[in-house]
XYZ file of C-alpha atoms in Angstrom:
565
model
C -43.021 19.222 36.949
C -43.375 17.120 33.772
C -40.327 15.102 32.956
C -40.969 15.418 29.459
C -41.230 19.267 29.204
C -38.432 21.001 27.108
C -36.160 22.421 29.869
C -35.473 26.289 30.451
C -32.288 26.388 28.358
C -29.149 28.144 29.825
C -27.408 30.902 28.736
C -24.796 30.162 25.847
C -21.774 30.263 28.521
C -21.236 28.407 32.021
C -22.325 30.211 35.139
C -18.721 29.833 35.896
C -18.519 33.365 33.985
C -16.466 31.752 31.191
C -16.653 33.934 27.681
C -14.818 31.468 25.918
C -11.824 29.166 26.268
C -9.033 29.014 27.700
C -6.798 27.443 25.315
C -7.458 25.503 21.966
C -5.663 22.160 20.629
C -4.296 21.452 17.248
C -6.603 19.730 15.300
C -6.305 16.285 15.257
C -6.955 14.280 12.190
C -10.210 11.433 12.217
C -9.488 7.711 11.827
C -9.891 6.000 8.855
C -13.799 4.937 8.223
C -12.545 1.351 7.528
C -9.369 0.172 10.094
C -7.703 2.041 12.667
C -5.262 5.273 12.419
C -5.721 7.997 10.212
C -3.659 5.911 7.652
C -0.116 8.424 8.250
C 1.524 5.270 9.833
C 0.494 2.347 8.066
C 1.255 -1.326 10.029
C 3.320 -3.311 8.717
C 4.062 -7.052 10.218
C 7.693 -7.548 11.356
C 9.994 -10.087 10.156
C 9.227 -12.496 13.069
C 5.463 -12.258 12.125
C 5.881 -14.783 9.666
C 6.160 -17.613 11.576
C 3.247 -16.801 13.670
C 1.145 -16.514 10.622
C 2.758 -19.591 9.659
C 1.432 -21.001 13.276
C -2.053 -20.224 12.909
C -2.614 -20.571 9.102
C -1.428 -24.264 8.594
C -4.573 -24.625 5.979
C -6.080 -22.565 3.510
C -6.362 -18.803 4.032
C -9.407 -16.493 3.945
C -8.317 -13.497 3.663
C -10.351 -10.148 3.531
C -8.886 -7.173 2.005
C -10.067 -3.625 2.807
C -12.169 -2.318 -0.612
C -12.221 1.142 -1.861
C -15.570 3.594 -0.439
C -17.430 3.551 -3.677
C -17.772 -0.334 -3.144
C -19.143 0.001 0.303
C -22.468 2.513 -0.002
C -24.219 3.783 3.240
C -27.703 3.556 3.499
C -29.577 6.456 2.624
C -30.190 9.609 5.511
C -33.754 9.228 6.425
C -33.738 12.631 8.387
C -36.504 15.196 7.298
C -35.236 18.598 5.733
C -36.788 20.417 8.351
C -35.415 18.680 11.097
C -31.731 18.753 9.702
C -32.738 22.480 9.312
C -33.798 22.923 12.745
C -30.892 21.190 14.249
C -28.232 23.301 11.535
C -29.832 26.821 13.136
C -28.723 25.571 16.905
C -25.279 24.602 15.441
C -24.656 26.340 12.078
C -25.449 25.286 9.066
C -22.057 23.512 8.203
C -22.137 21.985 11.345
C -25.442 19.962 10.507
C -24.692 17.927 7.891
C -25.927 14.703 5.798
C -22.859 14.586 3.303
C -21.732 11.016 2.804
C -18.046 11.559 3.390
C -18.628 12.402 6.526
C -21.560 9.988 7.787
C -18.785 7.494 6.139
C -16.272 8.653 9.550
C -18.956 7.908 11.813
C -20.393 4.273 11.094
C -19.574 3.043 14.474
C -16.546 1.571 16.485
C -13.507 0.040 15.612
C -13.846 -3.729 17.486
C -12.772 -6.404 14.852
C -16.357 -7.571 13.860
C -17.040 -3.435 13.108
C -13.815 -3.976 10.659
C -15.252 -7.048 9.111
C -18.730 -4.944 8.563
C -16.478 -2.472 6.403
C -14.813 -4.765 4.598
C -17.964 -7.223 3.840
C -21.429 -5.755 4.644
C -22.774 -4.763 1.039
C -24.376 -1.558 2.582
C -22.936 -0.027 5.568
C -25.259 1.302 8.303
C -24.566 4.996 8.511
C -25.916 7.602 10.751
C -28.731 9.783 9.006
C -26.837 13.029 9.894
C -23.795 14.243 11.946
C -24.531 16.895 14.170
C -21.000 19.060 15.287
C -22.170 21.417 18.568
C -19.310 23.912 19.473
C -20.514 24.172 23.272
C -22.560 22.742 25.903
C -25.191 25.689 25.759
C -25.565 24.189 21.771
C -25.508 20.392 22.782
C -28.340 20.831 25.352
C -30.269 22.896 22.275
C -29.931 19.989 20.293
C -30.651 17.268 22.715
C -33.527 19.470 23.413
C -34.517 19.725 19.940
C -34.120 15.725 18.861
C -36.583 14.449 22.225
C -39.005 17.092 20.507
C -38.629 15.284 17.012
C -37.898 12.286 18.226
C -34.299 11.701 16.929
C -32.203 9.019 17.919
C -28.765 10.687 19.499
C -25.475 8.845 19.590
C -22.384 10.681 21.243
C -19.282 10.206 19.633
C -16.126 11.136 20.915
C -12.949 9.573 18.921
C -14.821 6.322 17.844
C -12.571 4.122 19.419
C -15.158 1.987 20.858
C -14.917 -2.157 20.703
C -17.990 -3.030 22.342
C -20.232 -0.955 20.335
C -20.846 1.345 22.107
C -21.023 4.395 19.128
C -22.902 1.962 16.586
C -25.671 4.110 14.334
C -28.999 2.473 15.667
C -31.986 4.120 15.324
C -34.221 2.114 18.143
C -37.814 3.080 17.411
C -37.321 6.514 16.413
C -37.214 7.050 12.706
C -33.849 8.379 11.943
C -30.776 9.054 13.974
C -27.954 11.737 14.080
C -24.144 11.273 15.715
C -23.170 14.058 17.702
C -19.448 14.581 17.203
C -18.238 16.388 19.945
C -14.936 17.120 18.124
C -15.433 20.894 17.811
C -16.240 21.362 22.033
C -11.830 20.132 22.002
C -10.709 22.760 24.522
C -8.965 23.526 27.834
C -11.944 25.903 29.668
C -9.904 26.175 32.889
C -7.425 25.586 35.292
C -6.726 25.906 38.814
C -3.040 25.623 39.429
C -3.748 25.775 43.194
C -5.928 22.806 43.577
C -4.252 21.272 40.765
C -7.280 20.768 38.269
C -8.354 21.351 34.728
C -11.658 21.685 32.995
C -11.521 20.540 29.449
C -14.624 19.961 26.626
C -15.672 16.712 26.100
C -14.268 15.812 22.279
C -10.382 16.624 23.299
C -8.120 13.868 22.531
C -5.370 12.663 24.615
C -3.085 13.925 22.645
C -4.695 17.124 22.957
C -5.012 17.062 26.421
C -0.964 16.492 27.284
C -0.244 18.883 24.751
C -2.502 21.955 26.586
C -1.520 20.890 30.024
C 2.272 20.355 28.744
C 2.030 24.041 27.828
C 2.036 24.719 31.663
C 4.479 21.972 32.967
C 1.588 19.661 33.739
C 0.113 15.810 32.518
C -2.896 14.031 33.196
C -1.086 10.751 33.347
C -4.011 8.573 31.164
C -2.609 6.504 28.726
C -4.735 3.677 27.477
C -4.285 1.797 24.207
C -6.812 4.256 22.356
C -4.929 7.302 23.857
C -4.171 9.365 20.274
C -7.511 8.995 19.208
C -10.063 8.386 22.310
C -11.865 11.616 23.961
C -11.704 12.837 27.197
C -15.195 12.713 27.329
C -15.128 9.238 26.124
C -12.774 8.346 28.764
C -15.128 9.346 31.523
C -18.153 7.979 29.609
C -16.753 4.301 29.478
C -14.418 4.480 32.774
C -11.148 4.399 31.087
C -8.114 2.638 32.717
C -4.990 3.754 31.380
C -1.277 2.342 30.854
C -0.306 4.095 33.953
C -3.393 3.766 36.195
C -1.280 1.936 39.460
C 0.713 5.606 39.508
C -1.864 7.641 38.000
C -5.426 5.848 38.776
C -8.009 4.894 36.692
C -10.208 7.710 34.807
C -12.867 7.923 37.149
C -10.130 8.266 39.986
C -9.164 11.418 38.234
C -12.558 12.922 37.672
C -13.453 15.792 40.132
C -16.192 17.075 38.278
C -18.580 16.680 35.284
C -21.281 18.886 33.309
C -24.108 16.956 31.569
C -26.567 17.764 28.849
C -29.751 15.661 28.714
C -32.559 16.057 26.882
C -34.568 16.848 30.208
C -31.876 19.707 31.382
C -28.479 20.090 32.865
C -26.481 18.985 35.980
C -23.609 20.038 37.078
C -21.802 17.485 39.260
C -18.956 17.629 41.987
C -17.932 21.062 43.562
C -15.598 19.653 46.533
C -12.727 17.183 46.898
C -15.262 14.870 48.931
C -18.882 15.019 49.987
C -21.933 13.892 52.137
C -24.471 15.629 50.102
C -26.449 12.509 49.290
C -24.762 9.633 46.807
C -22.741 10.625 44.471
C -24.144 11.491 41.250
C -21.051 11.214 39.193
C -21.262 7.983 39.208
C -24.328 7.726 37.487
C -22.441 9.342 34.082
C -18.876 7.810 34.896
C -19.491 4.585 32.430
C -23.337 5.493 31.606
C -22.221 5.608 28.015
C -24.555 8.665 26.553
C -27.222 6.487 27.219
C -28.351 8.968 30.184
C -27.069 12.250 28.300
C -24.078 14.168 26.957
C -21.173 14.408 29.032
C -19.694 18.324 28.062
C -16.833 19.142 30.251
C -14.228 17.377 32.082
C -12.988 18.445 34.909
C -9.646 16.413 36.452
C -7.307 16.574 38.600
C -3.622 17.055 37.220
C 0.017 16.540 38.181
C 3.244 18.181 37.022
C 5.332 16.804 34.787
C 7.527 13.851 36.036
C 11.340 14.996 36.707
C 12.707 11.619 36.676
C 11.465 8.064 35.353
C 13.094 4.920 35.560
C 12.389 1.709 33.467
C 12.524 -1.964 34.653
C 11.879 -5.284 33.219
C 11.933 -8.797 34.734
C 10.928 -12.416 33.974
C 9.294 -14.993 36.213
C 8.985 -18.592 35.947
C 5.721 -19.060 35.415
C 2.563 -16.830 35.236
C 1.455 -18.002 39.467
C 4.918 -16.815 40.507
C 4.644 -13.470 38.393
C 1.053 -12.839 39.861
C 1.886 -13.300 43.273
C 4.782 -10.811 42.967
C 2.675 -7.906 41.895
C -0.256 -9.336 44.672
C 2.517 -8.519 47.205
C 3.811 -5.749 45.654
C 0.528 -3.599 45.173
C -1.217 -4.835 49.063
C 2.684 -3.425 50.259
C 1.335 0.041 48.886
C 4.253 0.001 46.384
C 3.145 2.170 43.452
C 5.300 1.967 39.969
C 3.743 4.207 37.326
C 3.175 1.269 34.655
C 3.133 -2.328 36.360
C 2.714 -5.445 33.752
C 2.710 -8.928 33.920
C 2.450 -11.045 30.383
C 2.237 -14.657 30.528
C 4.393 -17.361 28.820
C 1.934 -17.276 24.940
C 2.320 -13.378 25.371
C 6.235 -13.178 26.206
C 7.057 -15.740 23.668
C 4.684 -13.787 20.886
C 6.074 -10.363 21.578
C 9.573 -11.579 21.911
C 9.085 -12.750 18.173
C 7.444 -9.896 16.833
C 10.327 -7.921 18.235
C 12.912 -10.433 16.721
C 14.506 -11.732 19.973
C 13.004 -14.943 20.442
C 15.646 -16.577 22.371
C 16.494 -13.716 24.292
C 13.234 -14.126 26.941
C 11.364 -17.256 28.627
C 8.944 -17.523 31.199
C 6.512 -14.284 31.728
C 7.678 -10.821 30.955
C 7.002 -7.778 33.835
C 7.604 -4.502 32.990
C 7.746 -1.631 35.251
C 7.954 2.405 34.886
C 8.621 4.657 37.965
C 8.538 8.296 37.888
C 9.554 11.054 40.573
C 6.734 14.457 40.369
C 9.186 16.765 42.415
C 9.826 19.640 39.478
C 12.175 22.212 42.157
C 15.503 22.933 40.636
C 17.578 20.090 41.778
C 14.935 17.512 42.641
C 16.629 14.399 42.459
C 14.994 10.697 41.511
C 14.900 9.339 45.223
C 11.021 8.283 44.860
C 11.894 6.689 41.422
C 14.642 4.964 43.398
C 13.039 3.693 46.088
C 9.741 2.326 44.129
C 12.580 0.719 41.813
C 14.429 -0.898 44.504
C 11.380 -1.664 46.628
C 9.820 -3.377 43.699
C 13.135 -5.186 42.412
C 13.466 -6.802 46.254
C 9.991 -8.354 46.021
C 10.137 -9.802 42.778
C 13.208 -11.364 42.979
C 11.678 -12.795 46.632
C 9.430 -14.313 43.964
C 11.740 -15.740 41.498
C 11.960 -13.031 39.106
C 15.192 -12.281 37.044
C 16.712 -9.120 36.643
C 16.163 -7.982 32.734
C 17.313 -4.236 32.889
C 15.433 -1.530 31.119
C 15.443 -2.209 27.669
C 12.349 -4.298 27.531
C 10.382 -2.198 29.292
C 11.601 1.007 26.884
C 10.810 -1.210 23.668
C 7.514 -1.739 25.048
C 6.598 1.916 25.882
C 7.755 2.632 22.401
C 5.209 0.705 20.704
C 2.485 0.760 23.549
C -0.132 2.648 21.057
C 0.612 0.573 18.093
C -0.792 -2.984 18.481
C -4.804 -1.612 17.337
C -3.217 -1.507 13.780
C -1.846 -4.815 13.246
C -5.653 -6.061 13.301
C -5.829 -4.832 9.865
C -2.658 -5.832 8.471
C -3.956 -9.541 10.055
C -7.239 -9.304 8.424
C -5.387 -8.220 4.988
C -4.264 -12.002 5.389
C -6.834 -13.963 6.949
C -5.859 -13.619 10.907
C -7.776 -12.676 13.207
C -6.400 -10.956 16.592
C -8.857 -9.605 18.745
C -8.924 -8.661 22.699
C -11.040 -9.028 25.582
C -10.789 -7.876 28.703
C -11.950 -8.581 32.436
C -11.016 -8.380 36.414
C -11.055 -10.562 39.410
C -9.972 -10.973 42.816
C -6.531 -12.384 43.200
C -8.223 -15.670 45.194
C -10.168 -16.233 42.137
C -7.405 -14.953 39.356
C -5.631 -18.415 37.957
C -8.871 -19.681 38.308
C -10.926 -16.637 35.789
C -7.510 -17.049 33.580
C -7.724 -20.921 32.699
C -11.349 -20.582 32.567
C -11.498 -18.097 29.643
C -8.539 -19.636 28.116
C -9.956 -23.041 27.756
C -13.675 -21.408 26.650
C -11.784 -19.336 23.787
C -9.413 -22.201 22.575
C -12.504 -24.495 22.936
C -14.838 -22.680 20.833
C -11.874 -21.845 17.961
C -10.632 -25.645 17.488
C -14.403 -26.174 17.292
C -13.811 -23.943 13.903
C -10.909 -25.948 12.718
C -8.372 -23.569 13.641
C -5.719 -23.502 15.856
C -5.672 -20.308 18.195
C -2.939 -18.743 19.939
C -4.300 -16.924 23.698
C -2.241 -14.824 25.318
C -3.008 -13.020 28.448
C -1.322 -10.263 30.761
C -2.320 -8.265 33.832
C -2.111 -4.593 33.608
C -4.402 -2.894 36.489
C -3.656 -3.915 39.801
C -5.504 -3.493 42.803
C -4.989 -4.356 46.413
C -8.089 -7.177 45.948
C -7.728 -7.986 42.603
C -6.525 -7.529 39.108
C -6.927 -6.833 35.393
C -6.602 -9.686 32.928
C -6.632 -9.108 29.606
C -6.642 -11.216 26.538
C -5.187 -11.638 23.115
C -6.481 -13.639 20.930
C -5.038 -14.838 17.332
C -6.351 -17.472 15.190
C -7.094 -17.864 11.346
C -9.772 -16.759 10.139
C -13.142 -19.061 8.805
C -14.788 -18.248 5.768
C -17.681 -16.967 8.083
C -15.464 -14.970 10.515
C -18.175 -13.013 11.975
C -19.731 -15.645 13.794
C -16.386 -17.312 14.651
C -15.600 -14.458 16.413
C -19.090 -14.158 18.310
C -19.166 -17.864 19.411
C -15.531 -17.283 20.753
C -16.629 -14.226 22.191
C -20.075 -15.338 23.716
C -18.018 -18.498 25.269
C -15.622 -16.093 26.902
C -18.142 -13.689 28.362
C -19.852 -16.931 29.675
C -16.557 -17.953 31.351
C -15.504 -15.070 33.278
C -19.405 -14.653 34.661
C -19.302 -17.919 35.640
C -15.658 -17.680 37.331
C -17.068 -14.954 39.240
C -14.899 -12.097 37.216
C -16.244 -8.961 35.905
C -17.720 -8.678 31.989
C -15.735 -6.198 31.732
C -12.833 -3.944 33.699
C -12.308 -1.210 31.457
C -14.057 -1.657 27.280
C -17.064 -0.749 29.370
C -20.707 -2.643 28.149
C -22.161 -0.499 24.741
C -24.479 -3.064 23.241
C -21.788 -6.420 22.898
C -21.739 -6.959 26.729
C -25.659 -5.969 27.230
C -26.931 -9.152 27.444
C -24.571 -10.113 30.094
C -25.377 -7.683 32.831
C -28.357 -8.905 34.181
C -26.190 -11.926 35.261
C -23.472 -9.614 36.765
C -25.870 -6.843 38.791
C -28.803 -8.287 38.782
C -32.748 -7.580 37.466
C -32.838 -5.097 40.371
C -29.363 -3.339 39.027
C -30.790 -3.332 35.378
C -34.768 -2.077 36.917
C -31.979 0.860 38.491
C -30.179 1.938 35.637
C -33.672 1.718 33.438
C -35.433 4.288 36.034
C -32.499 6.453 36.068
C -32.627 6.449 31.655
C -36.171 7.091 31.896
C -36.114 9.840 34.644
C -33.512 11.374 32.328
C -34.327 10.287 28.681
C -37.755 10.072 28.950
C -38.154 9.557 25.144
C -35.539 7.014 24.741
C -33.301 8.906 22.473
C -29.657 8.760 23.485
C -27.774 5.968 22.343
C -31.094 3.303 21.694
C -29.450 -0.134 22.529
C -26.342 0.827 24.514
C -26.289 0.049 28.706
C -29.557 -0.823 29.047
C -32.248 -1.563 26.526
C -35.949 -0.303 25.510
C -38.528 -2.120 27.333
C -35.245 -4.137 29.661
C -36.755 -4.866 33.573
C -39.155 -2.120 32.944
């Protein structure tokens, strides 16, 4: 069979014998084109803001305000008539579309140096066209349709991305289209017996709890991007949300997935577990859309917690804090949310939130829920995960703190993605990066990127703030996750890129992961050769070109043209 040859397409509807959805969402609004939100709940610094600013702007400030569209123009669509044509009769006319405002909504990801492109590139690199399919019978046309034409394909989900993973490049081909999968937002199925639920790849998280709330259930995924991110981009960049010790990471969740590439279909996982072969999930769980479109969702669900129970502590020091939620998680003790910020972190939050003197040391938080939903059900697993966990940590040195903390921070969990603009408004930078380690090698991967990003920001004449907290825990290892805050340089593009590169460099070296849960898009690239290997990259390069023989999803992303080929 040539691997090139336009596949038989399927029928418009799932051999599952769907003829339509389930259940639809509300609509959801889009970000902003320029900083994060849709702009309904503006960020605004709190009182004890000011003397942080006051911390890391001791000089002159560079400021960079956000400027108006008219002063920002896109480069012009390059895509032929005909081919916009032929793509608008798989999808609809409407649905096919070149209009500026809305090639403006899909320019790429929101990481801080994408925000700095809005604010300072003079021309701002747009997609050519943005392509809306309803259905995975009309993605696989169009995938279909652009390897035939040669079209460059991007997926895009909620455009949350911060590695770059959704960023307009064209690769060799000589225009490119975004495929906003906002339209396929649906709940397909579910099976209240085996406790699972099919949705289509561009439903939000908010419109995911909202159709399984419906019917008493949750998913339980909650990461930082969680009212704008997709469901299929969770899958796509292996998600790990706010609650993943109780609730897993994505790719625990995922008991099946249905992928269009520009070569055909698969459909992947039938069972709870199987022999047949490896598992070919796993070549789509974090692939990115560089290997194809990722449709439908299917998950496994839970009911709706009964009971939940907050706690908050503080340790001494960050070694004593760590080694209380080592014990705690190799013990099999599972809170919902488990957290661990160190001393820069506590101190920071505690003066955004105005009580300064009120915490010391390193702040945990904890959230335990009971599932039982019978009439009655009291909160005895709650309880005992509470108690269980409140017995080790005070073994370790930990002080009682009572709920409050841990409420205040679940209240403004989702929030912390807009302050990055108010910063920027000002001339601070705050940016995050994120990685994993064993617990043997965890103070080590800490200090190590630590010293690499204060290092390379002092090197810029400014005086950075790093703060750091765990947040995934594992019985071998754990999350750690950075904050960074400095002034900005009148060149803060590369500031943030030598910062950045020093960090990467740092956790590779330390033996840590380049990254636990951002996933790679086209920042991290160059830095996976050193963590699987030429043979890992020569892997995922056969798989692309087995699958994309034309090299037309997501040019740049994973793995690039021509890489250990």
């Amino acid at each position: 069979m040539d691997a090139t040859a336009p596949p038989s397409l399927p029928p418009e509807h799932s051999s599952r014998g769907e003829t339509g959805p389930l259940a639809l969402p509300t609509p959801r609004p889009r970000m902003q084109w320029d900083a994060w939100g849709d702009g309904t709940h503006p960020a605004h610094l709190p009182p004890g803001a000011k003397a942080l600013v006051a911390t890391v702007l001791p000089g002159r400030a560079h400021p960079i305000p956000r400027r108006p569209a008219q002063d920002a123009p896109l480069t012009p669509s390059r895509i032929a008539g005909a081919d916009l044509a032929a793509l608008g009769a798989i999808v609809g006319t409407a649905n096919a579309t070149r209009d500026d405002g809305i090639r403006r909504l899909h320019l790429g990801g929101k990481s801080t140096p994408d925000l700095l492109r809005r604010r300072l590139s003079p021309v701002q690199q747009a997609p050519d066209a943005v392509i809306s399919p309803a259905t995975h019978g009309e993605t696989l046309r169009v995938l279909v349709e652009c390897a035939a034409r040669g079209i460059a394909v991007v997926p895009f989900g909620g455009g949350t991305s911060v590695v770059g993973g959704v960023d307009p490049e064209a690769g060799r081909h000589s225009s490119i289209v975004v495929l906003d999968l906002g339209r396929t937002a649906a709940l397909q199925d579910i099976d209240e017996v085996s406790l699972l639920a099919t949705f289509g790849a561009g439903t939000t998280g908010p419109q995911v709890e909202e159709l399984l709330g419906a019917r008493g259930y949750t998913l339980g995924h909650f990461p930082q991007s969680f009212e704008f991110a997709s469901i299929g981009g969770f899958a796509a960049t292996r998600s790990s949300g706010q609650a993943s010790r109780g609730y897993g990471r994505f790719d625990d969740v995922v008991h099946a997935l249905r992928v269009a590439t520009p070569v055909g279909e698969l459909h992947l996982g039938r069972a709870p577990a199987s022999a047949a072969g490896p598992d070919l999930r796993e070549l789509f769980l974090g692939s990115e859309g560089a290997f194809g479109v990722i449709t439908e969702v299917t998950v496994r669900i839970r009911p709706v917690p009964a009971v939940t129970r907050y706690g908050a502590w503080t340790f001494p020091d960050f070694a004593s804090g760590a080694a209380a939620l080592r014990a705690l998680t190799q013990r099999g003790i599972r809170p919902t949310v488990l957290r661990l910020s160190d001393e820069a972190e506590t101190r920071v939050n505690a003066l955004m939130g105005g009580h300064l003197t009120r915490l010391r040391g390193c702040l945990a938080v904890a959230t335990f829920e009971t599932t039982a939903t019978s009439v009655g059900a009291s909160d005895d697993e709650a309880a005992i995960a509470a108690e269980a966990t409140q017995a080790i940590f005070v073994a370790h040195g930990a002080k009682p703190r009572g709920a409050d903390p841990a409420r205040s921070w679940e209240r403004g969990r989702f929030a912390s993605p807009a302050l990055r603009d108010t910063l920027l408004d000002i001339g601070v930078l705050a940016e995050t990066l994120e990685t994993a380690a064993t617990w043997s090698r965890l103070d080590a991967v800490k200090q190590a990127v630590t010293d690499a990003l204060t290092t390379s920001l002092i090197a810029d004449g400014t005086k950075p703030i790093v703060m750091c907290h765990i947040s995934h825990v594992y019985p071998a290892g754990a999350s750690l996750y950075f904050t960074v805050i400095a002034a900005l340089t009148p060149d803060p593009g590369a500031q943030w890129a030598r910062a950045k590169d020093a960090a990467s460099r740092a956790m590779l070296e330390a033996g840590a992961t380049i990254t636990h849960h951002h996933a790679v898009g086209r920042d991290h690239r160059r830095y996976l050769q050193d963590e699987i290997g030429p043979l890992g990259v020569a892997v995922l390069r056969a798989v692309k070109d087995a699958l994309d023989p034309r090299g037309i999803m997501n040019p740049g992303a994973l793995v690039g043209d021509g890489e250990a080929g």
